[in-house]
């Protein structure tokens, strides 16, 4: 299926885009349950900012994102109550290079803790390295030849959805909703 990431023959996560103008993405687990929503309120040719939203608060007292704004800007259901979970900041650093940072909410509004940082290396195809906040490589993604399939190698224990979303944002400022890796069919 489009947007599925597999481990062997088992689907482990799917990132699915919804809408054309007012768009958002969903992160779906191997059992078909939506685990998160991704919206991109700030995007441009060289920079983007996406947010990962979940149905449960990240900390006590966290206020939900305004559902009317989510419906108006991203075409989401008006009665959907979502809370900020993570932020992905991306920027293109050259014609074929880019970086992205995935940070999780750290106990208060607008306070985030860096979890992953990704870098797209300069090449015709995709070659991306995702590192932990400490600088250790936790995943790589590459595309061999002129195919539409990527190979992702991830360390045990990483948040695969976070790594994939961060990697996507290295080559498209709104990569979280564009679903470039997901649309290509990662193997």
Short mmCIF file of N, CA and C in Angstrom, two decimals:
data_model
loop_
_atom_site.label_atom_id
_atom_site.label_comp_id
_atom_site.label_asym_id
_atom_site.label_seq_id
_atom_site.Cartn_x
_atom_site.Cartn_y
_atom_site.Cartn_z
N UNK A 1 0.82 -1.19 0.00
CA UNK A 1 0.00 0.00 0.00
C UNK A 1 0.86 1.24 0.00
N UNK A 2 0.32 2.28 -0.58
CA UNK A 2 1.03 3.56 -0.65
C UNK A 2 1.27 4.10 0.76
N UNK A 3 2.49 4.54 0.99
CA UNK A 3 2.82 5.15 2.27
C UNK A 3 3.17 4.19 3.38
N UNK A 4 3.29 2.90 3.06
CA UNK A 4 3.57 1.90 4.10
C UNK A 4 5.06 1.66 4.25
N UNK A 5 5.46 1.46 5.48
CA UNK A 5 6.83 1.10 5.79
C UNK A 5 6.79 -0.30 6.34
N UNK A 6 7.64 -1.15 5.80
CA UNK A 6 7.62 -2.56 6.17
C UNK A 6 8.92 -2.98 6.82
N UNK A 7 8.80 -3.95 7.70
CA UNK A 7 9.93 -4.63 8.28
C UNK A 7 9.78 -6.06 7.81
N UNK A 8 10.56 -6.45 6.79
CA UNK A 8 10.32 -7.72 6.13
C UNK A 8 9.01 -7.61 5.39
N UNK A 9 8.08 -8.51 5.67
CA UNK A 9 6.76 -8.47 5.04
C UNK A 9 5.71 -7.81 5.92
N UNK A 10 6.07 -7.42 7.13
CA UNK A 10 5.11 -6.85 8.07
C UNK A 10 5.09 -5.32 7.98
N UNK A 11 3.89 -4.77 7.79
CA UNK A 11 3.73 -3.32 7.80
C UNK A 11 3.87 -2.83 9.24
N UNK A 12 4.74 -1.85 9.47
CA UNK A 12 4.94 -1.36 10.83
C UNK A 12 4.36 0.04 11.04
N UNK A 13 4.33 0.85 10.01
CA UNK A 13 3.77 2.20 10.11
C UNK A 13 3.38 2.67 8.71
N UNK A 14 2.33 3.49 8.68
CA UNK A 14 1.91 4.10 7.42
C UNK A 14 1.72 5.59 7.67
N UNK A 15 2.20 6.40 6.74
CA UNK A 15 2.00 7.85 6.80
C UNK A 15 1.14 8.20 5.60
N UNK A 16 -0.07 8.66 5.89
CA UNK A 16 -1.05 8.87 4.84
C UNK A 16 -1.45 10.34 4.76
N UNK A 17 -1.37 10.91 3.56
CA UNK A 17 -1.76 12.31 3.34
C UNK A 17 -3.25 12.39 3.05
N UNK A 18 -3.86 13.49 3.52
CA UNK A 18 -5.29 13.73 3.32
C UNK A 18 -5.47 15.13 2.78
N UNK A 19 -6.32 15.28 1.79
CA UNK A 19 -6.65 16.60 1.24
C UNK A 19 -5.63 17.10 0.24
N UNK A 20 -6.04 18.14 -0.51
CA UNK A 20 -5.14 18.74 -1.49
C UNK A 20 -4.74 20.14 -1.05
N UNK A 21 -5.68 21.00 -0.80
CA UNK A 21 -5.37 22.36 -0.37
C UNK A 21 -5.25 22.43 1.15
N UNK A 22 -6.27 21.97 1.83
CA UNK A 22 -6.26 21.93 3.29
C UNK A 22 -5.82 20.52 3.67
N UNK A 23 -4.52 20.32 3.75
CA UNK A 23 -4.05 18.95 3.93
C UNK A 23 -3.40 18.72 5.28
N UNK A 24 -3.42 17.47 5.66
CA UNK A 24 -2.76 16.99 6.86
C UNK A 24 -2.40 15.53 6.61
N UNK A 25 -1.62 14.96 7.49
CA UNK A 25 -1.25 13.54 7.37
C UNK A 25 -1.60 12.83 8.65
N UNK A 26 -1.79 11.52 8.53
CA UNK A 26 -1.99 10.69 9.71
C UNK A 26 -0.88 9.66 9.78
N UNK A 27 -0.48 9.33 10.99
CA UNK A 27 0.50 8.28 11.24
C UNK A 27 -0.30 7.10 11.79
N UNK A 28 -0.27 5.99 11.06
CA UNK A 28 -1.10 4.83 11.38
C UNK A 28 -0.19 3.66 11.76
N UNK A 29 -0.52 2.96 12.86
CA UNK A 29 0.31 1.84 13.30
C UNK A 29 -0.03 0.56 12.54
N UNK A 30 0.65 -0.52 12.88
CA UNK A 30 0.50 -1.79 12.17
C UNK A 30 -0.90 -2.40 12.35
N UNK A 31 -1.65 -1.94 13.34
CA UNK A 31 -3.01 -2.45 13.56
C UNK A 31 -4.07 -1.56 12.91
N UNK A 32 -3.64 -0.53 12.18
CA UNK A 32 -4.56 0.36 11.49
C UNK A 32 -5.10 1.49 12.35
N UNK A 33 -4.54 1.70 13.53
CA UNK A 33 -5.00 2.74 14.44
C UNK A 33 -4.20 4.03 14.21
N UNK A 34 -4.91 5.15 14.13
CA UNK A 34 -4.25 6.45 13.97
C UNK A 34 -3.56 6.79 15.28
N UNK A 35 -2.25 7.02 15.21
CA UNK A 35 -1.45 7.34 16.39
C UNK A 35 -1.13 8.83 16.50
N UNK A 36 -1.13 9.53 15.35
CA UNK A 36 -0.80 10.95 15.37
C UNK A 36 -1.30 11.61 14.09
N UNK A 37 -1.40 12.93 14.16
CA UNK A 37 -1.75 13.76 13.02
C UNK A 37 -0.60 14.73 12.81
N UNK A 38 -0.33 15.08 11.55
CA UNK A 38 0.75 16.01 11.24
C UNK A 38 0.18 17.15 10.40
N UNK A 39 0.45 18.38 10.86
CA UNK A 39 0.00 19.57 10.13
C UNK A 39 1.21 20.47 9.90
N UNK A 40 1.15 21.25 8.82
CA UNK A 40 2.27 22.14 8.47
C UNK A 40 1.73 23.56 8.28
N UNK A 41 1.68 24.34 9.37
CA UNK A 41 1.16 25.71 9.23
C UNK A 41 2.14 26.69 8.58
N UNK A 42 3.44 26.39 8.66
CA UNK A 42 4.44 27.29 8.08
C UNK A 42 5.26 26.53 7.06
N UNK A 43 5.16 26.95 5.80
CA UNK A 43 5.95 26.31 4.77
C UNK A 43 6.30 27.32 3.69
N UNK A 44 7.47 27.14 3.16
CA UNK A 44 7.94 28.01 2.09
C UNK A 44 8.88 27.22 1.20
N UNK A 45 9.55 27.91 0.31
CA UNK A 45 10.46 27.23 -0.60
C UNK A 45 11.70 26.70 0.11
N UNK A 46 12.12 27.36 1.18
CA UNK A 46 13.35 26.95 1.84
C UNK A 46 13.19 26.57 3.30
N UNK A 47 12.03 26.85 3.90
CA UNK A 47 11.82 26.54 5.32
C UNK A 47 10.42 26.00 5.54
N UNK A 48 10.28 25.21 6.59
CA UNK A 48 8.98 24.70 6.97
C UNK A 48 8.92 24.39 8.45
N UNK A 49 7.71 24.35 8.97
CA UNK A 49 7.51 23.99 10.36
C UNK A 49 6.24 23.15 10.44
N UNK A 50 6.39 21.92 10.92
CA UNK A 50 5.26 21.00 11.04
C UNK A 50 5.06 20.65 12.51
N UNK A 51 3.84 20.26 12.83
CA UNK A 51 3.54 19.85 14.20
C UNK A 51 2.91 18.47 14.19
N UNK A 52 3.34 17.64 15.13
CA UNK A 52 2.76 16.32 15.35
C UNK A 52 1.78 16.49 16.50
N UNK A 53 0.54 16.08 16.27
CA UNK A 53 -0.52 16.22 17.26
C UNK A 53 -1.05 14.85 17.64
N UNK A 54 -1.40 14.70 18.92
CA UNK A 54 -1.97 13.44 19.41
C UNK A 54 -3.26 13.71 20.15
N UNK A 55 -4.02 12.64 20.40
CA UNK A 55 -5.32 12.78 21.05
C UNK A 55 -5.23 12.85 22.58
N UNK A 56 -4.05 12.67 23.12
CA UNK A 56 -3.86 12.77 24.58
C UNK A 56 -2.85 13.87 24.87
N UNK A 57 -3.03 14.58 26.00
CA UNK A 57 -2.08 15.65 26.34
C UNK A 57 -0.68 15.12 26.59
N UNK A 58 0.32 15.95 26.31
CA UNK A 58 1.72 15.60 26.56
C UNK A 58 2.12 15.88 28.00
N UNK A 59 1.35 16.71 28.69
CA UNK A 59 1.62 17.03 30.10
C UNK A 59 0.31 17.49 30.73
N UNK A 60 0.25 17.44 32.06
CA UNK A 60 -0.93 17.87 32.80
C UNK A 60 -1.23 19.34 32.53
N UNK A 61 -2.49 19.62 32.26
CA UNK A 61 -2.91 20.99 32.04
C UNK A 61 -2.72 21.51 30.63
N UNK A 62 -2.23 20.68 29.72
CA UNK A 62 -2.03 21.13 28.34
C UNK A 62 -3.37 21.41 27.67
N UNK A 63 -3.47 22.54 27.02
CA UNK A 63 -4.68 22.93 26.30
C UNK A 63 -4.66 22.31 24.91
N UNK A 64 -5.83 21.88 24.40
CA UNK A 64 -5.86 21.34 23.04
C UNK A 64 -5.68 22.46 22.01
N UNK A 65 -5.25 22.07 20.81
CA UNK A 65 -5.17 22.99 19.69
C UNK A 65 -6.60 23.35 19.30
N UNK A 66 -6.84 24.57 18.92
CA UNK A 66 -8.18 25.02 18.56
C UNK A 66 -8.74 24.17 17.42
N UNK A 67 -9.80 23.38 17.69
CA UNK A 67 -10.35 22.51 16.64
C UNK A 67 -10.93 23.26 15.45
N UNK A 68 -11.41 24.50 15.68
CA UNK A 68 -11.94 25.30 14.57
C UNK A 68 -10.82 25.67 13.60
N UNK A 69 -9.65 25.99 14.14
CA UNK A 69 -8.51 26.31 13.27
C UNK A 69 -8.05 25.07 12.50
N UNK A 70 -8.01 23.92 13.18
CA UNK A 70 -7.62 22.68 12.49
C UNK A 70 -8.58 22.37 11.35
N UNK A 71 -9.87 22.59 11.57
CA UNK A 71 -10.86 22.34 10.53
C UNK A 71 -10.70 23.33 9.38
N UNK A 72 -10.51 24.60 9.73
CA UNK A 72 -10.41 25.65 8.70
C UNK A 72 -9.12 25.54 7.89
N UNK A 73 -7.98 25.38 8.55
CA UNK A 73 -6.69 25.39 7.87
C UNK A 73 -6.30 24.04 7.28
N UNK A 74 -6.70 22.96 7.92
CA UNK A 74 -6.20 21.64 7.50
C UNK A 74 -7.29 20.66 7.12
N UNK A 75 -8.55 21.07 7.12
CA UNK A 75 -9.64 20.20 6.69
C UNK A 75 -9.91 19.05 7.63
N UNK A 76 -9.62 19.21 8.91
CA UNK A 76 -9.84 18.14 9.89
C UNK A 76 -11.24 18.25 10.48
N UNK A 77 -11.69 17.18 11.12
CA UNK A 77 -13.00 17.16 11.76
C UNK A 77 -13.08 18.23 12.84
N UNK A 78 -14.22 18.92 12.91
CA UNK A 78 -14.37 20.03 13.86
C UNK A 78 -14.41 19.58 15.32
N UNK A 79 -14.81 18.35 15.56
CA UNK A 79 -14.90 17.88 16.95
C UNK A 79 -13.67 17.09 17.40
N UNK A 80 -12.61 17.11 16.61
CA UNK A 80 -11.38 16.39 16.93
C UNK A 80 -10.56 17.20 17.93
N UNK A 81 -10.27 16.61 19.08
CA UNK A 81 -9.50 17.29 20.13
C UNK A 81 -8.06 16.76 20.08
N UNK A 82 -7.13 17.63 19.69
CA UNK A 82 -5.73 17.24 19.54
C UNK A 82 -4.81 18.14 20.35
N UNK A 83 -3.68 17.55 20.78
CA UNK A 83 -2.71 18.25 21.60
C UNK A 83 -1.34 18.21 20.93
N UNK A 84 -0.57 19.27 21.13
CA UNK A 84 0.78 19.32 20.58
C UNK A 84 1.66 18.24 21.19
N UNK A 85 2.41 17.54 20.35
CA UNK A 85 3.31 16.49 20.81
C UNK A 85 4.75 16.77 20.38
N UNK A 86 4.92 17.20 19.13
CA UNK A 86 6.27 17.43 18.61
C UNK A 86 6.24 18.50 17.53
N UNK A 87 7.42 19.05 17.27
CA UNK A 87 7.58 20.06 16.22
C UNK A 87 8.72 19.61 15.32
N UNK A 88 8.55 19.80 14.01
CA UNK A 88 9.61 19.49 13.05
C UNK A 88 9.94 20.78 12.30
N UNK A 89 11.17 21.25 12.46
CA UNK A 89 11.64 22.44 11.77
C UNK A 89 12.57 21.99 10.65
N UNK A 90 12.32 22.46 9.45
CA UNK A 90 13.14 22.02 8.32
C UNK A 90 13.61 23.22 7.51
N UNK A 91 14.75 23.01 6.85
CA UNK A 91 15.22 24.04 5.93
C UNK A 91 16.12 23.40 4.87
N UNK A 92 16.01 23.96 3.68
CA UNK A 92 16.90 23.55 2.60
C UNK A 92 18.19 24.32 2.77
N UNK A 93 19.31 23.61 2.67
CA UNK A 93 20.61 24.26 2.84
C UNK A 93 21.35 24.41 1.52
N UNK A 94 20.80 23.85 0.46
CA UNK A 94 21.39 23.92 -0.87
C UNK A 94 20.39 23.37 -1.87
N UNK A 95 20.83 23.24 -3.13
CA UNK A 95 19.93 22.72 -4.17
C UNK A 95 19.43 21.31 -3.87
N UNK A 96 20.30 20.47 -3.32
CA UNK A 96 19.89 19.09 -3.05
C UNK A 96 20.21 18.67 -1.61
N UNK A 97 20.35 19.64 -0.71
CA UNK A 97 20.65 19.31 0.68
C UNK A 97 19.64 20.00 1.59
N UNK A 98 19.49 19.44 2.78
CA UNK A 98 18.56 20.03 3.73
C UNK A 98 18.75 19.42 5.11
N UNK A 99 18.16 20.06 6.09
CA UNK A 99 18.20 19.57 7.46
C UNK A 99 16.80 19.65 8.06
N UNK A 100 16.58 18.85 9.11
CA UNK A 100 15.32 18.90 9.84
C UNK A 100 15.59 18.51 11.29
N UNK A 101 14.84 19.14 12.18
CA UNK A 101 14.96 18.86 13.62
C UNK A 101 13.60 18.45 14.14
N UNK A 102 13.57 17.33 14.87
CA UNK A 102 12.35 16.81 15.49
C UNK A 102 12.48 16.99 16.99
N UNK A 103 11.61 17.81 17.56
CA UNK A 103 11.65 18.10 18.99
C UNK A 103 10.31 17.78 19.62
N UNK A 104 10.34 17.21 20.82
CA UNK A 104 9.10 16.85 21.51
C UNK A 104 8.76 17.91 22.56
N UNK A 105 7.46 18.04 22.85
CA UNK A 105 7.00 18.97 23.87
C UNK A 105 7.64 18.58 25.20
N UNK A 106 8.13 19.58 25.92
CA UNK A 106 8.85 19.31 27.16
C UNK A 106 8.22 20.03 28.36
N UNK A 107 6.94 19.74 28.60
CA UNK A 107 6.30 20.20 29.83
C UNK A 107 5.65 21.56 29.83
N UNK A 108 5.69 22.29 28.75
CA UNK A 108 5.03 23.60 28.70
C UNK A 108 4.85 24.03 27.25
N UNK A 109 3.88 24.91 27.02
CA UNK A 109 3.67 25.42 25.67
C UNK A 109 4.95 26.06 25.15
N UNK A 110 5.25 25.83 23.91
CA UNK A 110 6.42 26.41 23.24
C UNK A 110 7.75 26.03 23.87
N UNK A 111 7.78 24.97 24.64
CA UNK A 111 9.04 24.47 25.19
C UNK A 111 9.25 23.08 24.61
N UNK A 112 10.35 22.91 23.86
CA UNK A 112 10.60 21.66 23.16
C UNK A 112 12.00 21.13 23.48
N UNK A 113 12.14 19.82 23.40
CA UNK A 113 13.42 19.14 23.63
C UNK A 113 13.79 18.39 22.35
N UNK A 114 14.97 18.70 21.81
CA UNK A 114 15.43 18.06 20.57
C UNK A 114 15.57 16.55 20.77
N UNK A 115 14.98 15.78 19.84
CA UNK A 115 15.08 14.33 19.89
C UNK A 115 15.92 13.80 18.73
N UNK A 116 15.64 14.28 17.51
CA UNK A 116 16.36 13.83 16.32
C UNK A 116 16.70 15.01 15.43
N UNK A 117 17.80 14.86 14.70
CA UNK A 117 18.20 15.83 13.69
C UNK A 117 18.60 15.05 12.44
N UNK A 118 18.06 15.45 11.30
CA UNK A 118 18.33 14.73 10.05
C UNK A 118 19.05 15.65 9.07
N UNK A 119 19.86 15.02 8.21
CA UNK A 119 20.59 15.76 7.19
C UNK A 119 20.50 14.99 5.88
N UNK A 120 20.04 15.68 4.84
CA UNK A 120 20.05 15.10 3.50
C UNK A 120 21.37 15.48 2.87
N UNK A 121 22.10 14.48 2.43
CA UNK A 121 23.40 14.70 1.81
C UNK A 121 23.21 15.06 0.34
N UNK A 122 24.12 15.85 -0.21
CA UNK A 122 24.02 16.28 -1.59
C UNK A 122 24.19 15.12 -2.56
N UNK A 123 23.16 14.82 -3.33
CA UNK A 123 23.22 13.77 -4.35
C UNK A 123 21.96 13.86 -5.19
N UNK A 124 21.95 13.19 -6.31
CA UNK A 124 20.77 13.16 -7.17
C UNK A 124 19.65 12.39 -6.48
N UNK A 125 19.99 11.31 -5.83
CA UNK A 125 19.01 10.49 -5.13
C UNK A 125 19.00 10.89 -3.67
N UNK A 126 18.13 10.26 -2.93
CA UNK A 126 18.05 10.56 -1.50
C UNK A 126 19.10 9.78 -0.72
N UNK A 127 19.87 10.48 0.05
CA UNK A 127 20.79 9.89 1.03
C UNK A 127 20.64 10.76 2.27
N UNK A 128 20.11 10.17 3.34
CA UNK A 128 19.78 10.93 4.52
C UNK A 128 20.30 10.21 5.77
N UNK A 129 20.80 10.97 6.72
CA UNK A 129 21.24 10.43 8.00
C UNK A 129 20.43 11.12 9.10
N UNK A 130 19.87 10.32 10.01
CA UNK A 130 19.15 10.87 11.16
C UNK A 130 19.98 10.56 12.40
N UNK A 131 20.19 11.60 13.20
CA UNK A 131 21.01 11.46 14.42
C UNK A 131 20.18 11.79 15.66
N UNK A 132 20.58 11.22 16.78
CA UNK A 132 19.96 11.56 18.05
C UNK A 132 20.42 12.95 18.46
N UNK A 133 19.83 13.49 19.50
CA UNK A 133 20.22 14.81 20.01
C UNK A 133 21.69 14.82 20.43
N UNK A 134 22.21 13.66 20.81
CA UNK A 134 23.62 13.55 21.22
C UNK A 134 24.56 13.43 20.02
N UNK A 135 24.02 13.30 18.81
CA UNK A 135 24.85 13.23 17.61
C UNK A 135 25.12 11.83 17.08
N UNK A 136 24.56 10.80 17.74
CA UNK A 136 24.76 9.42 17.27
C UNK A 136 23.81 9.11 16.12
N UNK A 137 24.32 8.49 15.06
CA UNK A 137 23.47 8.09 13.93
C UNK A 137 22.49 7.01 14.39
N UNK A 138 21.19 7.24 14.17
CA UNK A 138 20.17 6.26 14.57
C UNK A 138 19.43 5.69 13.37
N UNK A 139 19.58 6.33 12.19
CA UNK A 139 18.91 5.82 11.00
C UNK A 139 19.56 6.41 9.75
N UNK A 140 19.46 5.67 8.66
CA UNK A 140 19.86 6.16 7.35
C UNK A 140 18.77 5.80 6.36
N UNK A 141 18.64 6.60 5.33
CA UNK A 141 17.70 6.32 4.25
C UNK A 141 18.43 6.57 2.94
N UNK A 142 18.23 5.68 1.98
CA UNK A 142 18.87 5.87 0.68
C UNK A 142 17.99 5.28 -0.41
N UNK A 143 18.21 5.80 -1.61
CA UNK A 143 17.50 5.32 -2.78
C UNK A 143 18.56 4.92 -3.80
N UNK A 144 18.51 3.69 -4.22
CA UNK A 144 19.50 3.19 -5.19
C UNK A 144 18.97 3.38 -6.61
N UNK A 145 19.79 3.99 -7.45
CA UNK A 145 19.42 4.15 -8.85
C UNK A 145 18.19 5.02 -9.03
N UNK A 146 17.51 4.83 -10.12
CA UNK A 146 16.33 5.63 -10.43
C UNK A 146 15.05 4.87 -10.08
N UNK A 147 14.97 4.39 -8.86
CA UNK A 147 13.78 3.69 -8.39
C UNK A 147 12.94 4.63 -7.54
N UNK A 148 11.79 4.16 -7.13
CA UNK A 148 10.94 4.92 -6.23
C UNK A 148 10.91 4.27 -4.85
N UNK A 149 11.85 3.36 -4.59
CA UNK A 149 11.87 2.65 -3.32
C UNK A 149 13.10 3.05 -2.52
N UNK A 150 12.88 3.27 -1.25
CA UNK A 150 13.94 3.65 -0.34
C UNK A 150 14.25 2.50 0.58
N UNK A 151 15.47 2.46 1.02
CA UNK A 151 15.87 1.53 2.06
C UNK A 151 16.17 2.36 3.30
N UNK A 152 15.49 2.03 4.38
CA UNK A 152 15.69 2.73 5.64
C UNK A 152 16.29 1.74 6.64
N UNK A 153 17.39 2.11 7.23
CA UNK A 153 18.01 1.31 8.28
C UNK A 153 17.91 2.11 9.56
N UNK A 154 17.27 1.54 10.57
CA UNK A 154 17.08 2.25 11.83
C UNK A 154 17.58 1.40 12.99
N UNK A 155 18.16 2.08 13.96
CA UNK A 155 18.64 1.41 15.17
C UNK A 155 17.45 0.90 15.98
N UNK A 156 17.69 -0.12 16.74
CA UNK A 156 16.66 -0.68 17.61
C UNK A 156 16.26 0.35 18.67
N UNK A 157 14.97 0.46 18.92
CA UNK A 157 14.49 1.34 19.97
C UNK A 157 14.19 2.77 19.56
N UNK A 158 14.43 3.15 18.29
CA UNK A 158 14.11 4.51 17.87
C UNK A 158 12.61 4.62 17.58
N UNK A 159 12.10 5.81 17.62
CA UNK A 159 10.72 6.08 17.25
C UNK A 159 10.70 6.14 15.72
N UNK A 160 10.29 5.05 15.09
CA UNK A 160 10.36 4.94 13.63
C UNK A 160 9.56 6.03 12.93
N UNK A 161 8.37 6.31 13.41
CA UNK A 161 7.55 7.36 12.78
C UNK A 161 8.26 8.71 12.86
N UNK A 162 8.85 9.02 14.01
CA UNK A 162 9.56 10.30 14.17
C UNK A 162 10.75 10.37 13.23
N UNK A 163 11.49 9.28 13.11
CA UNK A 163 12.66 9.23 12.23
C UNK A 163 12.22 9.42 10.78
N UNK A 164 11.15 8.76 10.38
CA UNK A 164 10.67 8.87 9.00
C UNK A 164 10.17 10.28 8.69
N UNK A 165 9.41 10.86 9.60
CA UNK A 165 8.91 12.22 9.39
C UNK A 165 10.06 13.21 9.31
N UNK A 166 11.05 13.06 10.17
CA UNK A 166 12.19 13.96 10.17
C UNK A 166 12.98 13.83 8.87
N UNK A 167 13.20 12.60 8.42
CA UNK A 167 13.90 12.37 7.16
C UNK A 167 13.17 12.97 5.98
N UNK A 168 11.83 12.84 5.96
CA UNK A 168 11.04 13.41 4.86
C UNK A 168 11.24 14.91 4.76
N UNK A 169 11.31 15.56 5.88
CA UNK A 169 11.41 17.03 5.90
C UNK A 169 12.76 17.55 5.43
N UNK A 170 13.76 16.69 5.25
CA UNK A 170 15.06 17.17 4.79
C UNK A 170 15.04 17.56 3.31
N UNK A 171 14.10 17.02 2.54
CA UNK A 171 14.09 17.36 1.11
C UNK A 171 12.82 18.07 0.69
N UNK A 172 11.96 18.38 1.62
CA UNK A 172 10.77 19.16 1.31
C UNK A 172 10.39 19.90 2.58
N UNK A 173 10.35 21.22 2.57
CA UNK A 173 10.03 21.95 3.79
C UNK A 173 8.71 21.54 4.43
N UNK A 174 7.77 21.03 3.63
CA UNK A 174 6.54 20.51 4.23
C UNK A 174 6.48 19.00 4.07
N UNK A 175 7.64 18.36 4.22
CA UNK A 175 7.75 16.91 4.02
C UNK A 175 6.81 16.09 4.86
N UNK A 176 6.43 16.58 6.02
CA UNK A 176 5.54 15.81 6.88
C UNK A 176 4.20 15.57 6.22
N UNK A 177 3.71 16.53 5.43
CA UNK A 177 2.44 16.32 4.77
C UNK A 177 2.61 15.93 3.31
N UNK A 178 3.76 16.20 2.75
CA UNK A 178 3.97 15.80 1.36
C UNK A 178 4.09 14.29 1.25
N UNK A 179 4.64 13.65 2.27
CA UNK A 179 4.73 12.20 2.30
C UNK A 179 5.66 11.65 1.24
N UNK A 180 6.75 12.31 0.97
CA UNK A 180 7.64 11.89 -0.11
C UNK A 180 8.17 10.49 0.09
N UNK A 181 8.72 10.19 1.24
CA UNK A 181 9.19 8.82 1.49
C UNK A 181 8.01 7.87 1.50
N UNK A 182 6.94 8.28 2.18
CA UNK A 182 5.78 7.40 2.30
C UNK A 182 5.16 7.10 0.94
N UNK A 183 5.05 8.11 0.11
CA UNK A 183 4.45 7.93 -1.20
C UNK A 183 5.28 7.06 -2.12
N UNK A 184 6.58 7.04 -1.86
CA UNK A 184 7.47 6.27 -2.72
C UNK A 184 7.44 4.79 -2.40
N UNK A 185 7.06 4.41 -1.22
CA UNK A 185 7.02 3.00 -0.85
C UNK A 185 8.37 2.53 -0.34
N UNK A 186 8.63 2.75 0.90
CA UNK A 186 9.90 2.35 1.49
C UNK A 186 9.93 0.85 1.71
N UNK A 187 11.08 0.24 1.47
CA UNK A 187 11.22 -1.19 1.72
C UNK A 187 12.09 -1.41 2.93
#
